[in-house]
Amino acid sequence: MSNLDPIAFDIETSGFHDDAVVTVAGFAHDLGESLICNLDGRTADRKALVTTLDEHSDRTVQLELVDDERALLEAVATFATHQLDGDRHYLTAFNGETWGGGFDLPFCRTRFLRHGMDWPFGDVAYADMMQIVDRFDTNDQSDLVGVYDALIGEQTCDPFEDSATAVDAFENGDWLPLLEHNLADIQRTRKLADLAARFVPKSDFSMKNLEPPRR
């Protein structure tokens, strides 16, 4: 585990109903952050968005704008294939997938299934930060924002009080705050992963391989 660098993953969705879709997918890695935004057939000024998003990053923000959810999932698959190296990286999220549930990975599995697409995450390890940060005293905080504030406390670019606001932002085409929210969450998750690598025993990183047996 000590030889693996974390790549943080987080998604935004249009809600929790049966036909909800992924609206943003983000990865934070050692070179910066990669964001993919589903415009749902609408338009956005990519150059202006990148200019502002870069102000919130110590490195570089890569932004891909796509027309629909399928194109977003294809971009996620491309990132997983070409940027995720199982010998160098492990994927992480906060409540992305835990023993008792989680959100991001189960939601993505269903969306890949609905589009008749293969699961893109192959021979790569996964560890959930929600299960690792319990090795710290977080003053009873259990959500990403609360845990991050308790342990790190640095200011982020998140314009939202909670993730539910991201649903309204997508519906209204408010792309910048939606992307800033996702950017903040992947940055928080990766900083927690870096912190855990300094303080938590390797044996407490409950890693699993994301590759299905019949991939």
PDB file of C-alpha atoms in Angstrom:
ATOM      1  CA  MET A   1       0.000   0.000   0.000  1.00  0.00           C
ATOM      2  CA  SER A   2       2.856   2.374   0.849  1.00  0.00           C
ATOM      3  CA  ASN A   3       3.946   2.312  -2.798  1.00  0.00           C
ATOM      4  CA  LEU A   4       0.519   3.290  -4.130  1.00  0.00           C
ATOM      5  CA  ASP A   5      -0.585   6.875  -4.694  1.00  0.00           C
ATOM      6  CA  PRO A   6      -4.257   7.761  -4.111  1.00  0.00           C
ATOM      7  CA  ILE A   7      -6.552   8.914  -6.884  1.00  0.00           C
ATOM      8  CA  ALA A   8      -9.674  10.412  -5.353  1.00  0.00           C
ATOM      9  CA  PHE A   9     -13.017   9.920  -7.116  1.00  0.00           C
ATOM     10  CA  ASP A  10     -16.370  11.609  -6.636  1.00  0.00           C
ATOM     11  CA  ILE A  11     -19.556  12.048  -8.634  1.00  0.00           C
ATOM     12  CA  GLU A  12     -22.536  14.398  -8.629  1.00  0.00           C
ATOM     13  CA  THR A  13     -25.940  13.222  -9.756  1.00  0.00           C
ATOM     14  CA  SER A  14     -29.265  14.709 -10.792  1.00  0.00           C
ATOM     15  CA  GLY A  15     -30.918  13.149  -7.761  1.00  0.00           C
ATOM     16  CA  PHE A  16     -31.771   9.768  -6.287  1.00  0.00           C
ATOM     17  CA  HIS A  17     -34.773   8.828  -8.436  1.00  0.00           C
ATOM     18  CA  ASP A  18     -34.769   5.878 -10.831  1.00  0.00           C
ATOM     19  CA  ASP A  19     -33.806   7.926 -13.881  1.00  0.00           C
ATOM     20  CA  ALA A  20     -31.168  10.065 -12.126  1.00  0.00           C
ATOM     21  CA  VAL A  21     -27.936  10.471 -14.074  1.00  0.00           C
ATOM     22  CA  VAL A  22     -24.321  11.299 -13.317  1.00  0.00           C
ATOM     23  CA  THR A  23     -23.800  15.024 -13.862  1.00  0.00           C
ATOM     24  CA  VAL A  24     -20.113  15.395 -12.901  1.00  0.00           C
ATOM     25  CA  ALA A  25     -17.312  12.921 -12.305  1.00  0.00           C
ATOM     26  CA  GLY A  26     -14.013  14.057 -10.838  1.00  0.00           C
ATOM     27  CA  PHE A  27     -10.584  12.568 -10.162  1.00  0.00           C
ATOM     28  CA  ALA A  28      -7.833  14.137  -8.045  1.00  0.00           C
ATOM     29  CA  HIS A  29      -4.357  12.762  -8.716  1.00  0.00           C
ATOM     30  CA  ASP A  30      -0.707  13.710  -8.369  1.00  0.00           C
ATOM     31  CA  LEU A  31      -0.767  15.941 -11.466  1.00  0.00           C
ATOM     32  CA  GLY A  32      -3.907  17.859 -10.535  1.00  0.00           C
ATOM     33  CA  GLU A  33      -7.599  17.237 -11.060  1.00  0.00           C
ATOM     34  CA  SER A  34      -9.676  15.898 -13.962  1.00  0.00           C
ATOM     35  CA  LEU A  35     -13.353  16.869 -14.174  1.00  0.00           C
ATOM     36  CA  ILE A  36     -15.980  15.598 -16.608  1.00  0.00           C
ATOM     37  CA  CYS A  37     -19.257  17.515 -16.837  1.00  0.00           C
ATOM     38  CA  ASN A  38     -22.474  16.302 -18.436  1.00  0.00           C
ATOM     39  CA  LEU A  39     -24.093  19.368 -20.008  1.00  0.00           C
ATOM     40  CA  ASP A  40     -27.253  17.439 -20.931  1.00  0.00           C
ATOM     41  CA  GLY A  41     -27.340  18.990 -24.397  1.00  0.00           C
ATOM     42  CA  ARG A  42     -26.650  22.519 -23.186  1.00  0.00           C
ATOM     43  CA  THR A  43     -23.594  24.721 -23.670  1.00  0.00           C
ATOM     44  CA  ALA A  44     -20.875  26.190 -21.468  1.00  0.00           C
ATOM     45  CA  ASP A  45     -17.797  28.349 -21.861  1.00  0.00           C
ATOM     46  CA  ARG A  46     -15.042  25.821 -21.203  1.00  0.00           C
ATOM     47  CA  LYS A  47     -12.209  28.357 -21.300  1.00  0.00           C
ATOM     48  CA  ALA A  48     -13.851  30.597 -18.703  1.00  0.00           C
ATOM     49  CA  LEU A  49     -14.631  27.626 -16.475  1.00  0.00           C
ATOM     50  CA  VAL A  50     -11.057  26.319 -16.598  1.00  0.00           C
ATOM     51  CA  THR A  51      -9.640  29.772 -15.878  1.00  0.00           C
ATOM     52  CA  THR A  52     -11.617  30.001 -12.643  1.00  0.00           C
ATOM     53  CA  LEU A  53     -11.169  26.360 -11.637  1.00  0.00           C
ATOM     54  CA  ASP A  54      -7.403  26.620 -12.046  1.00  0.00           C
ATOM     55  CA  GLU A  55      -7.424  29.292  -9.352  1.00  0.00           C
ATOM     56  CA  HIS A  56      -8.575  26.621  -6.889  1.00  0.00           C
ATOM     57  CA  SER A  57      -5.850  24.113  -7.719  1.00  0.00           C
ATOM     58  CA  ASP A  58      -2.189  23.881  -6.777  1.00  0.00           C
ATOM     59  CA  ARG A  59      -1.577  22.128 -10.076  1.00  0.00           C
ATOM     60  CA  THR A  60      -3.795  21.981 -13.179  1.00  0.00           C
ATOM     61  CA  VAL A  61      -7.498  21.295 -13.691  1.00  0.00           C
ATOM     62  CA  GLN A  62      -8.403  19.312 -16.788  1.00  0.00           C
ATOM     63  CA  LEU A  63     -12.039  19.816 -17.817  1.00  0.00           C
ATOM     64  CA  GLU A  64     -13.983  17.776 -20.350  1.00  0.00           C
ATOM     65  CA  LEU A  65     -17.487  18.906 -21.324  1.00  0.00           C
ATOM     66  CA  VAL A  66     -19.779  16.252 -22.792  1.00  0.00           C
ATOM     67  CA  ASP A  67     -23.321  16.224 -24.149  1.00  0.00           C
ATOM     68  CA  ASP A  68     -24.863  13.419 -22.121  1.00  0.00           C
ATOM     69  CA  GLU A  69     -24.339  10.777 -19.463  1.00  0.00           C
ATOM     70  CA  ARG A  70     -23.126   8.086 -21.822  1.00  0.00           C
ATOM     71  CA  ALA A  71     -20.338  10.357 -23.046  1.00  0.00           C
ATOM     72  CA  LEU A  72     -19.451  11.121 -19.435  1.00  0.00           C
ATOM     73  CA  LEU A  73     -19.214   7.413 -18.630  1.00  0.00           C
ATOM     74  CA  GLU A  74     -17.080   6.864 -21.726  1.00  0.00           C
ATOM     75  CA  ALA A  75     -14.735   9.599 -20.480  1.00  0.00           C
ATOM     76  CA  VAL A  76     -14.599   7.958 -17.044  1.00  0.00           C
ATOM     77  CA  ALA A  77     -13.729   4.662 -18.727  1.00  0.00           C
ATOM     78  CA  THR A  78     -10.981   6.347 -20.752  1.00  0.00           C
ATOM     79  CA  PHE A  79      -9.488   7.843 -17.602  1.00  0.00           C
ATOM     80  CA  ALA A  80      -9.658   4.497 -15.809  1.00  0.00           C
ATOM     81  CA  THR A  81      -7.972   2.740 -18.726  1.00  0.00           C
ATOM     82  CA  HIS A  82      -5.219   5.243 -19.458  1.00  0.00           C
ATOM     83  CA  GLN A  83      -4.595   7.072 -16.172  1.00  0.00           C
ATOM     84  CA  LEU A  84      -5.257   4.477 -13.459  1.00  0.00           C
ATOM     85  CA  ASP A  85      -2.240   2.195 -13.080  1.00  0.00           C
ATOM     86  CA  GLY A  86      -2.816  -0.660 -10.659  1.00  0.00           C
ATOM     87  CA  ASP A  87       0.915  -0.873  -9.967  1.00  0.00           C
ATOM     88  CA  ARG A  88       1.112   2.803  -8.977  1.00  0.00           C
ATOM     89  CA  HIS A  89      -2.326   3.923  -7.815  1.00  0.00           C
ATOM     90  CA  TYR A  90      -5.272   3.026  -5.677  1.00  0.00           C
ATOM     91  CA  LEU A  91      -8.722   4.549  -6.114  1.00  0.00           C
ATOM     92  CA  THR A  92     -10.358   6.156  -3.126  1.00  0.00           C
ATOM     93  CA  ALA A  93     -13.581   7.994  -2.298  1.00  0.00           C
ATOM     94  CA  PHE A  94     -15.477   9.034   0.808  1.00  0.00           C
ATOM     95  CA  ASN A  95     -18.440   6.690   1.238  1.00  0.00           C
ATOM     96  CA  GLY A  96     -17.891   5.682  -2.366  1.00  0.00           C
ATOM     97  CA  GLU A  97     -18.257   2.015  -1.473  1.00  0.00           C
ATOM     98  CA  THR A  98     -18.132   0.512   2.000  1.00  0.00           C
ATOM     99  CA  TRP A  99     -18.894  -2.902   3.414  1.00  0.00           C
ATOM    100  CA  GLY A 100     -22.383  -1.743   4.300  1.00  0.00           C
ATOM    101  CA  GLY A 101     -23.132   0.305   1.190  1.00  0.00           C
ATOM    102  CA  GLY A 102     -21.742   3.544  -0.162  1.00  0.00           C
ATOM    103  CA  PHE A 103     -22.874   5.739  -3.027  1.00  0.00           C
ATOM    104  CA  ASP A 104     -20.502   6.609  -5.875  1.00  0.00           C
ATOM    105  CA  LEU A 105     -19.425   3.176  -7.098  1.00  0.00           C
ATOM    106  CA  PRO A 106     -22.841   1.472  -6.733  1.00  0.00           C
ATOM    107  CA  PHE A 107     -24.485   4.371  -8.570  1.00  0.00           C
ATOM    108  CA  CYS A 108     -21.895   4.180 -11.342  1.00  0.00           C
ATOM    109  CA  ARG A 109     -22.298   0.413 -11.689  1.00  0.00           C
ATOM    110  CA  THR A 110     -26.012   0.834 -12.298  1.00  0.00           C
ATOM    111  CA  ARG A 111     -25.469   3.603 -14.845  1.00  0.00           C
ATOM    112  CA  PHE A 112     -22.850   1.611 -16.758  1.00  0.00           C
ATOM    113  CA  LEU A 113     -25.281  -1.324 -16.727  1.00  0.00           C
ATOM    114  CA  ARG A 114     -28.184   0.804 -17.984  1.00  0.00           C
ATOM    115  CA  HIS A 115     -26.063   1.990 -20.923  1.00  0.00           C
ATOM    116  CA  GLY A 116     -24.896  -1.530 -21.757  1.00  0.00           C
ATOM    117  CA  MET A 117     -21.289  -0.590 -21.016  1.00  0.00           C
ATOM    118  CA  ASP A 118     -18.552  -2.623 -19.356  1.00  0.00           C
ATOM    119  CA  TRP A 119     -17.321  -1.819 -15.864  1.00  0.00           C
ATOM    120  CA  PRO A 120     -14.206   0.300 -16.495  1.00  0.00           C
ATOM    121  CA  PHE A 121     -12.272  -0.177 -13.258  1.00  0.00           C
ATOM    122  CA  GLY A 122     -10.007  -3.152 -13.786  1.00  0.00           C
ATOM    123  CA  ASP A 123      -7.063  -4.429 -11.794  1.00  0.00           C
ATOM    124  CA  VAL A 124      -6.888  -1.520  -9.357  1.00  0.00           C
ATOM    125  CA  ALA A 125      -7.132  -1.371  -5.565  1.00  0.00           C
ATOM    126  CA  TYR A 126      -9.799   0.607  -3.747  1.00  0.00           C
ATOM    127  CA  ALA A 127      -9.915   1.904  -0.179  1.00  0.00           C
ATOM    128  CA  ASP A 128     -12.698   4.058   1.244  1.00  0.00           C
ATOM    129  CA  MET A 129     -11.622   7.039   3.323  1.00  0.00           C
ATOM    130  CA  MET A 130     -14.808   6.852   5.375  1.00  0.00           C
ATOM    131  CA  GLN A 131     -13.567   3.588   6.852  1.00  0.00           C
ATOM    132  CA  ILE A 132     -10.010   4.798   7.424  1.00  0.00           C
ATOM    133  CA  VAL A 133     -10.581   8.153   9.106  1.00  0.00           C
ATOM    134  CA  ASP A 134     -12.227   6.401  12.054  1.00  0.00           C
ATOM    135  CA  ARG A 135      -8.644   5.879  13.199  1.00  0.00           C
ATOM    136  CA  PHE A 136      -8.720   9.587  14.109  1.00  0.00           C
ATOM    137  CA  ASP A 137     -10.796  11.435  16.692  1.00  0.00           C
ATOM    138  CA  THR A 138     -13.074  13.536  14.504  1.00  0.00           C
ATOM    139  CA  ASN A 139     -15.317  14.897  17.276  1.00  0.00           C
ATOM    140  CA  ASP A 140     -18.187  12.671  16.129  1.00  0.00           C
ATOM    141  CA  GLN A 141     -18.048  14.084  12.597  1.00  0.00           C
ATOM    142  CA  SER A 142     -18.768  11.400   9.999  1.00  0.00           C
ATOM    143  CA  ASP A 143     -19.441  13.190   6.712  1.00  0.00           C
ATOM    144  CA  LEU A 144     -16.711  14.320   4.329  1.00  0.00           C
ATOM    145  CA  VAL A 145     -16.966  18.036   5.099  1.00  0.00           C
ATOM    146  CA  GLY A 146     -17.141  17.498   8.859  1.00  0.00           C
ATOM    147  CA  VAL A 147     -14.232  15.061   8.924  1.00  0.00           C
ATOM    148  CA  TYR A 148     -12.132  17.271   6.666  1.00  0.00           C
ATOM    149  CA  ASP A 149     -12.805  20.343   8.802  1.00  0.00           C
ATOM    150  CA  ALA A 150     -11.978  18.434  11.994  1.00  0.00           C
ATOM    151  CA  LEU A 151      -8.709  16.982  10.727  1.00  0.00           C
ATOM    152  CA  ILE A 152      -7.409  19.474   8.148  1.00  0.00           C
ATOM    153  CA  GLY A 153      -9.561  22.578   8.231  1.00  0.00           C
ATOM    154  CA  GLU A 154      -8.113  24.324   5.201  1.00  0.00           C
ATOM    155  CA  GLN A 155     -10.449  26.511   3.174  1.00  0.00           C
ATOM    156  CA  THR A 156     -11.943  24.954   0.051  1.00  0.00           C
ATOM    157  CA  CYS A 157     -13.671  26.295  -3.047  1.00  0.00           C
ATOM    158  CA  ASP A 158     -16.980  24.599  -2.198  1.00  0.00           C
ATOM    159  CA  PRO A 159     -19.836  27.096  -2.711  1.00  0.00           C
ATOM    160  CA  PHE A 160     -22.545  24.744  -1.384  1.00  0.00           C
ATOM    161  CA  GLU A 161     -23.773  23.981   2.113  1.00  0.00           C
ATOM    162  CA  ASP A 162     -24.560  20.400   1.076  1.00  0.00           C
ATOM    163  CA  SER A 163     -24.483  18.143  -1.967  1.00  0.00           C
ATOM    164  CA  ALA A 164     -28.236  18.456  -2.515  1.00  0.00           C
ATOM    165  CA  THR A 165     -27.647  21.933  -3.899  1.00  0.00           C
ATOM    166  CA  ALA A 166     -25.682  20.343  -6.732  1.00  0.00           C
ATOM    167  CA  VAL A 167     -28.944  18.920  -8.090  1.00  0.00           C
ATOM    168  CA  ASP A 168     -30.425  22.398  -8.463  1.00  0.00           C
ATOM    169  CA  ALA A 169     -27.202  23.691 -10.019  1.00  0.00           C
ATOM    170  CA  PHE A 170     -27.358  21.021 -12.716  1.00  0.00           C
ATOM    171  CA  GLU A 171     -31.018  21.704 -13.443  1.00  0.00           C
ATOM    172  CA  ASN A 172     -30.295  25.435 -13.759  1.00  0.00           C
ATOM    173  CA  GLY A 173     -27.097  25.017 -15.778  1.00  0.00           C
ATOM    174  CA  ASP A 174     -24.991  26.674 -13.074  1.00  0.00           C
ATOM    175  CA  TRP A 175     -21.833  24.909 -14.213  1.00  0.00           C
ATOM    176  CA  LEU A 176     -19.167  26.763 -12.260  1.00  0.00           C
ATOM    177  CA  PRO A 177     -20.516  26.198  -8.725  1.00  0.00           C
ATOM    178  CA  LEU A 178     -21.385  22.608  -9.627  1.00  0.00           C
ATOM    179  CA  LEU A 179     -17.818  21.982 -10.762  1.00  0.00           C
ATOM    180  CA  GLU A 180     -16.345  23.863  -7.812  1.00  0.00           C
ATOM    181  CA  HIS A 181     -18.305  21.625  -5.469  1.00  0.00           C
ATOM    182  CA  ASN A 182     -17.001  18.456  -7.094  1.00  0.00           C
ATOM    183  CA  LEU A 183     -13.478  19.855  -7.212  1.00  0.00           C
ATOM    184  CA  ALA A 184     -13.608  20.630  -3.495  1.00  0.00           C
ATOM    185  CA  ASP A 185     -14.814  17.126  -2.657  1.00  0.00           C
ATOM    186  CA  ILE A 186     -12.099  15.317  -4.599  1.00  0.00           C
ATOM    187  CA  GLN A 187      -9.464  17.627  -3.138  1.00  0.00           C
ATOM    188  CA  ARG A 188     -10.783  16.965   0.381  1.00  0.00           C
ATOM    189  CA  THR A 189     -10.753  13.218  -0.209  1.00  0.00           C
ATOM    190  CA  ARG A 190      -7.231  13.154  -1.575  1.00  0.00           C
ATOM    191  CA  LYS A 191      -5.899  15.291   1.283  1.00  0.00           C
ATOM    192  CA  LEU A 192      -7.496  12.893   3.751  1.00  0.00           C
ATOM    193  CA  ALA A 193      -5.841   9.997   1.917  1.00  0.00           C
ATOM    194  CA  ASP A 194      -2.472  11.737   2.139  1.00  0.00           C
ATOM    195  CA  LEU A 195      -3.042  12.356   5.851  1.00  0.00           C
ATOM    196  CA  ALA A 196      -4.014   8.736   6.456  1.00  0.00           C
ATOM    197  CA  ALA A 197      -0.846   7.568   4.691  1.00  0.00           C
ATOM    198  CA  ARG A 198       1.180   9.451   7.313  1.00  0.00           C
ATOM    199  CA  PHE A 199      -0.656   8.299  10.433  1.00  0.00           C
ATOM    200  CA  VAL A 200      -2.714   5.128   9.858  1.00  0.00           C
ATOM    201  CA  PRO A 201      -1.156   1.640   9.878  1.00  0.00           C
ATOM    202  CA  LYS A 202      -0.961  -0.023   6.491  1.00  0.00           C
ATOM    203  CA  SER A 203      -2.933  -2.967   7.834  1.00  0.00           C
ATOM    204  CA  ASP A 204      -5.913  -0.680   8.482  1.00  0.00           C
ATOM    205  CA  PHE A 205      -6.240   0.205   4.801  1.00  0.00           C
ATOM    206  CA  SER A 206      -8.909  -2.351   3.922  1.00  0.00           C
ATOM    207  CA  MET A 207      -8.197  -2.495   0.215  1.00  0.00           C
ATOM    208  CA  LYS A 208     -10.060  -4.552  -2.329  1.00  0.00           C
ATOM    209  CA  ASN A 209      -9.601  -5.086  -6.043  1.00  0.00           C
ATOM    210  CA  LEU A 210     -12.308  -3.506  -8.208  1.00  0.00           C
ATOM    211  CA  GLU A 211     -11.895  -5.939 -11.116  1.00  0.00           C
ATOM    212  CA  PRO A 212     -14.928  -8.264 -11.489  1.00  0.00           C
ATOM    213  CA  PRO A 213     -14.130 -11.997 -11.810  1.00  0.00           C
ATOM    214  CA  ARG A 214     -15.519 -12.205 -15.345  1.00  0.00           C
ATOM    215  CA  ARG A 215     -14.412  -8.871 -16.722  1.00  0.00           C
TER     216      ARG A 215
END
